[in-house]
GROMACS .gro file of C-alpha atoms in nm:
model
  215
    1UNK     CA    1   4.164   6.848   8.010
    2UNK     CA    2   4.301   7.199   7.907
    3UNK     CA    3   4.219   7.478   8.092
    4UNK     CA    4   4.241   7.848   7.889
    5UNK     CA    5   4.135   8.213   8.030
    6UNK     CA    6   4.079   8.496   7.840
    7UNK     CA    7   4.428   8.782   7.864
    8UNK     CA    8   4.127   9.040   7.904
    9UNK     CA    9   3.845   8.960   8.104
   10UNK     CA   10   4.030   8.688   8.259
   11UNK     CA   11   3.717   8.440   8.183
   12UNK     CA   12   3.832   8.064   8.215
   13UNK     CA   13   3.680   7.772   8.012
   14UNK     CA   14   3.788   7.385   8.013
   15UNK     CA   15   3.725   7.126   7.772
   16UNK     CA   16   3.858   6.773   7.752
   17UNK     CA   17   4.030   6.623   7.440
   18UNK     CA   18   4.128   6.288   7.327
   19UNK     CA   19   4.458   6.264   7.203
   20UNK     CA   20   4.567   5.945   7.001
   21UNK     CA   21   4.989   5.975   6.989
   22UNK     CA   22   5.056   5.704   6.667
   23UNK     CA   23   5.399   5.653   6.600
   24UNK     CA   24   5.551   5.886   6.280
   25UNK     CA   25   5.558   5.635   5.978
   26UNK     CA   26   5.956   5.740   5.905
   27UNK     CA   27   5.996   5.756   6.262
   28UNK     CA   28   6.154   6.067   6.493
   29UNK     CA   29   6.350   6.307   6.346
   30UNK     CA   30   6.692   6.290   6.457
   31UNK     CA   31   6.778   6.646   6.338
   32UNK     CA   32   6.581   6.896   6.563
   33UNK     CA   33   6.628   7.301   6.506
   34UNK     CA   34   6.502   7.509   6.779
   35UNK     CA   35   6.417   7.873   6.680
   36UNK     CA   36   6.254   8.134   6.923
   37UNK     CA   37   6.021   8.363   6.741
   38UNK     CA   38   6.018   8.686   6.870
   39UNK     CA   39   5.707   8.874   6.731
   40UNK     CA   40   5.437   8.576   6.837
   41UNK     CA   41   5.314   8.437   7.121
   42UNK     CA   42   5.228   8.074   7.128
   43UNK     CA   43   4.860   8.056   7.045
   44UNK     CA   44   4.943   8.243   6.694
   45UNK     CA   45   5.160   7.940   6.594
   46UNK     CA   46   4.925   7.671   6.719
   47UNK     CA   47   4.693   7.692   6.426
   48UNK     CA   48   4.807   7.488   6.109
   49UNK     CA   49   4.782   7.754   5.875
   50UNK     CA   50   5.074   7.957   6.118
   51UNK     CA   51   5.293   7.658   6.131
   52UNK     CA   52   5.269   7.530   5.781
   53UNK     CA   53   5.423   7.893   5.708
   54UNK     CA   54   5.663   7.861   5.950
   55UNK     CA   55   5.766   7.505   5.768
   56UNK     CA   56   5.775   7.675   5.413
   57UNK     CA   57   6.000   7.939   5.559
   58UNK     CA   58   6.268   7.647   5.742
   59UNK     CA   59   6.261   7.445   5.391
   60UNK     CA   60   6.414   7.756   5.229
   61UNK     CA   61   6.638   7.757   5.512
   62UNK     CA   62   6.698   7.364   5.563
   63UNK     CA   63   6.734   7.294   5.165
   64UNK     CA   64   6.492   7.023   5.277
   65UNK     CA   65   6.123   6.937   5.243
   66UNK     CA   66   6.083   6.663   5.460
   67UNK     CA   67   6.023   6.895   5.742
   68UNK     CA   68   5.749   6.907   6.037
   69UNK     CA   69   5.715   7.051   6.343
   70UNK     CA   70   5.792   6.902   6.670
   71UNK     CA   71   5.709   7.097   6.978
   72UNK     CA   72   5.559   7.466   7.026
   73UNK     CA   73   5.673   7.612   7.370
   74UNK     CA   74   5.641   8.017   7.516
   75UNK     CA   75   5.914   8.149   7.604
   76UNK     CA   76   5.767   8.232   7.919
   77UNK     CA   77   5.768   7.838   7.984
   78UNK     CA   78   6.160   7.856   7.949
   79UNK     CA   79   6.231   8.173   8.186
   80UNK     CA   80   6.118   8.453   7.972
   81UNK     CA   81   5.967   8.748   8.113
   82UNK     CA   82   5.609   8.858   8.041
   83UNK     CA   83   5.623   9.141   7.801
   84UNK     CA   84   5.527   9.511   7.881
   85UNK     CA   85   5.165   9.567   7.757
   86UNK     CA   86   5.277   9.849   7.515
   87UNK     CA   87   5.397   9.867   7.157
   88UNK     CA   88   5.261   9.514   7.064
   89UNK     CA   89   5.503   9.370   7.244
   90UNK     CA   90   5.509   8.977   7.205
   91UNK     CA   91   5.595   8.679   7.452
   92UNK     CA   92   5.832   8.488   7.202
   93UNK     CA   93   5.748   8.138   7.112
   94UNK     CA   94   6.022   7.869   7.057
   95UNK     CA   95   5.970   7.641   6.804
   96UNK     CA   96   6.092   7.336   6.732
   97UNK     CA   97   6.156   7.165   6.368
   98UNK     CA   98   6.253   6.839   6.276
   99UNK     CA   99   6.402   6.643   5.962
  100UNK     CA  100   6.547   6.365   5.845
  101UNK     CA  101   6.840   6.515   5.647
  102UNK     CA  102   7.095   6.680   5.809
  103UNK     CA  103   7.148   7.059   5.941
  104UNK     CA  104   7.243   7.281   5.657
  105UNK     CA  105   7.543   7.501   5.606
  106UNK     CA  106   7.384   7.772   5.711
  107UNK     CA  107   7.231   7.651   6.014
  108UNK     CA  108   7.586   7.489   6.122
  109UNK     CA  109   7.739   7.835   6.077
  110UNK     CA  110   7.500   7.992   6.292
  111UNK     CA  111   7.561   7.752   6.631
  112UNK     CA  112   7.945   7.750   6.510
  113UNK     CA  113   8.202   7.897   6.811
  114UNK     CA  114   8.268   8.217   6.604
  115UNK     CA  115   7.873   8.286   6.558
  116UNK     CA  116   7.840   8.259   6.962
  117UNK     CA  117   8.128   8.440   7.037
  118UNK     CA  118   7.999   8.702   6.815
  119UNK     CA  119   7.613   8.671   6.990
  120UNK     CA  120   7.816   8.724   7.327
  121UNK     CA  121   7.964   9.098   7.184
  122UNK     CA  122   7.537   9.134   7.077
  123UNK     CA  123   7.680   9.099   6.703
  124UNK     CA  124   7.435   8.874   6.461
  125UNK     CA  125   7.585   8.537   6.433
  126UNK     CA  126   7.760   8.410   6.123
  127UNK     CA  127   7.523   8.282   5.887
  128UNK     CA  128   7.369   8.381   5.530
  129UNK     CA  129   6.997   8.315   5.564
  130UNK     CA  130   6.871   8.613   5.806
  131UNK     CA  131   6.583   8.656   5.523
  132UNK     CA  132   6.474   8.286   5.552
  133UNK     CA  133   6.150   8.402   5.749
  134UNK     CA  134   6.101   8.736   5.689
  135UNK     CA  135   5.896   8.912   5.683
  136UNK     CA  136   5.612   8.689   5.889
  137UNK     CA  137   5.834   8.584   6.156
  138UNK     CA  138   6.159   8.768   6.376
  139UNK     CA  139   6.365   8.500   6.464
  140UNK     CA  140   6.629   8.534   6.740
  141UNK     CA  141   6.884   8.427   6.599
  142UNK     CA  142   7.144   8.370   6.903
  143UNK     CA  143   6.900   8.153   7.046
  144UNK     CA  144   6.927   7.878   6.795
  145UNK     CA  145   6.973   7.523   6.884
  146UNK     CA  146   7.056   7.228   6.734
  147UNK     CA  147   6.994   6.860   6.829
  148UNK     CA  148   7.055   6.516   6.715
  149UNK     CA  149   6.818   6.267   6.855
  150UNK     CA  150   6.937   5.932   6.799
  151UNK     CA  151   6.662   5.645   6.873
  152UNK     CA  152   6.774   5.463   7.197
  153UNK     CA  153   6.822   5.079   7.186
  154UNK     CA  154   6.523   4.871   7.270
  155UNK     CA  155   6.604   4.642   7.574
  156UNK     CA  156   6.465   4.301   7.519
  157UNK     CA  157   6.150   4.176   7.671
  158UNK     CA  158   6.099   3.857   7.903
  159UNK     CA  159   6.103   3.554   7.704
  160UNK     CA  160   5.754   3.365   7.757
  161UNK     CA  161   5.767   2.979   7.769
  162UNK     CA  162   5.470   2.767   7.638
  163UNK     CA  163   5.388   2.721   8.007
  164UNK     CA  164   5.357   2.360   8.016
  165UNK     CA  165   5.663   2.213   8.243
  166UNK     CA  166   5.901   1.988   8.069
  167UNK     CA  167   5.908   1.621   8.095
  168UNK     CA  168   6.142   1.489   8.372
  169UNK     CA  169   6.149   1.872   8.585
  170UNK     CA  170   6.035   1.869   8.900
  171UNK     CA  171   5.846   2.116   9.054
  172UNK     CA  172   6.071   2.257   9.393
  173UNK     CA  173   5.911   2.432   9.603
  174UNK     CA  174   6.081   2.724   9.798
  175UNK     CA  175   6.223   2.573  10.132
  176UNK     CA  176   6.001   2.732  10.435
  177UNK     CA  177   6.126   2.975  10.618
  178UNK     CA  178   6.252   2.933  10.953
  179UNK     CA  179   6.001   3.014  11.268
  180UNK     CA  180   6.116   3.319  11.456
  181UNK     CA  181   6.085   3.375  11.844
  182UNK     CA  182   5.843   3.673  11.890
  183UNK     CA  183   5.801   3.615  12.233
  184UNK     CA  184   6.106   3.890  12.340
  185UNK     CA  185   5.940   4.152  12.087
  186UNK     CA  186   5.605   4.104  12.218
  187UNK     CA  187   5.716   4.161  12.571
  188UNK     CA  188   5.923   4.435  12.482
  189UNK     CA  189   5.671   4.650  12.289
  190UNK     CA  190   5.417   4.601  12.564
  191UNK     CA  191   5.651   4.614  12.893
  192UNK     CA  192   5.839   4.967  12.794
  193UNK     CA  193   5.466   5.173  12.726
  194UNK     CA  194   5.373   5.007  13.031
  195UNK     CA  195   5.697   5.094  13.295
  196UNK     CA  196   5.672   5.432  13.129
  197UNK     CA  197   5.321   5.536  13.200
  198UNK     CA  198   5.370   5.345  13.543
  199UNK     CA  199   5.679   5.635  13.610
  200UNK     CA  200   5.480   5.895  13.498
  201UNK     CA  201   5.190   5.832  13.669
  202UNK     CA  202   5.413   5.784  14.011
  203UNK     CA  203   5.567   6.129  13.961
  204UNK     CA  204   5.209   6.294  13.847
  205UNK     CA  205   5.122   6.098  14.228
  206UNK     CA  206   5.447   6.304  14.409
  207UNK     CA  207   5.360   6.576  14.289
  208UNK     CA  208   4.982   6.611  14.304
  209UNK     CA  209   4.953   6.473  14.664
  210UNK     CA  210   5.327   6.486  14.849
  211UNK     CA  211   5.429   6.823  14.712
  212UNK     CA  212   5.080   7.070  14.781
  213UNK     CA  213   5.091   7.363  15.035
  214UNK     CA  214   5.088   7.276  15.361
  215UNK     CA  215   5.265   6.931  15.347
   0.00000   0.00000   0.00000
């Protein structure tokens, strides 16, 4: 069920989808770029027109066309701060791209040591395809990341017998367990309540009756 309001009259609507997840036929990408988009916020890149232009823009940039898009997160999911409602100002979106081939020179430039040591002194980092996405998208370019997501190995599953025991195995039952005394328990939990409420009743007694004025 996904629940969306409206940024000006603050209306709210619901509607409930059905999503079917299906496995991808090559399976997941295990090289994932993460770019934050500075001039959009995230419901201009849900569309598929806005994200098939963001993928023609990362195959210049990947040297790859195998290339699809993995997540779609606002910035303001990850920490960001909500923008000033002046000058156009935009959330940020970060988005994140997936491929089968590996990272290209460029992008490997970009997350190298030099490139953040150079993001730290608010220099651009050291890579040659700044014009990748423009003009339709501003992409913070410190804020790249780079992942390599490696399927994990499958632990085996329970082995299921034809369920018929085999010839000459006996079936053993568990031995019984052996019969505790709950006698001491029993008097326990019902003699301590008991001496208790007896002491307090015998001091409510005193001092009701033994401690008034006048005696």
């Amino acid at each position: 069920q996904v629940l969306a309001y409206n940024r000006r009259t603050f209306a709210t609507v619901s509607q409930r989808i059905v999503i079917s997840v299906t496995p991808a036929p090559g399976g997941d990408a295990p090289f994932q770029a993460e770019f934050l988009v500075g001039d959009r916020n995230v419901e201009e890149l849900l569309p598929e027109a806005a994200r098939e232009l963001f993928l023609e823009a990362s195959a210049g940039l990947w040297q790859r066309g195998d290339l699809h898009v993995t997540n779609v997160t606002s910035a303001l999911d990850r920490g960001g701060r909500v923008p000033l409602p002046i000058e156009g100002r935009k959330e940020g979106v970060y988005v994140q791209v997936g491929s089968h081939s590996p990272f290209s020179p460029c992008l490997l430039s970009a997350v190298s040591p030099q490139s953040r040591s150079r993001c730290h002194r608010g220099q651009l980092p050291l890579a040659s395809c700044y014009d990748s996405f423009a003009p339709h998208f501003s992409i913070r370019w410190c804020n790249l990341t780079l992942l390599q997501v490696w399927p994990s190995p499958t632990t085996p599953g329970p082995v299921w017998g034809s369920g018929v025991l085999e010839e000459g195995g006996g079936f053993e039952p568990p031995s019984p367990a052996a019969p505790r005394e709950l006698l001491p328990a029993f008097l326990v939990t019902l003699l301590v309540p008991l001496a208790v409420a007896a002491l307090l009743c015998l001091l409510l007694g005193h001092l009701m009756c033994c401690r008034r004025e006048g005696l």
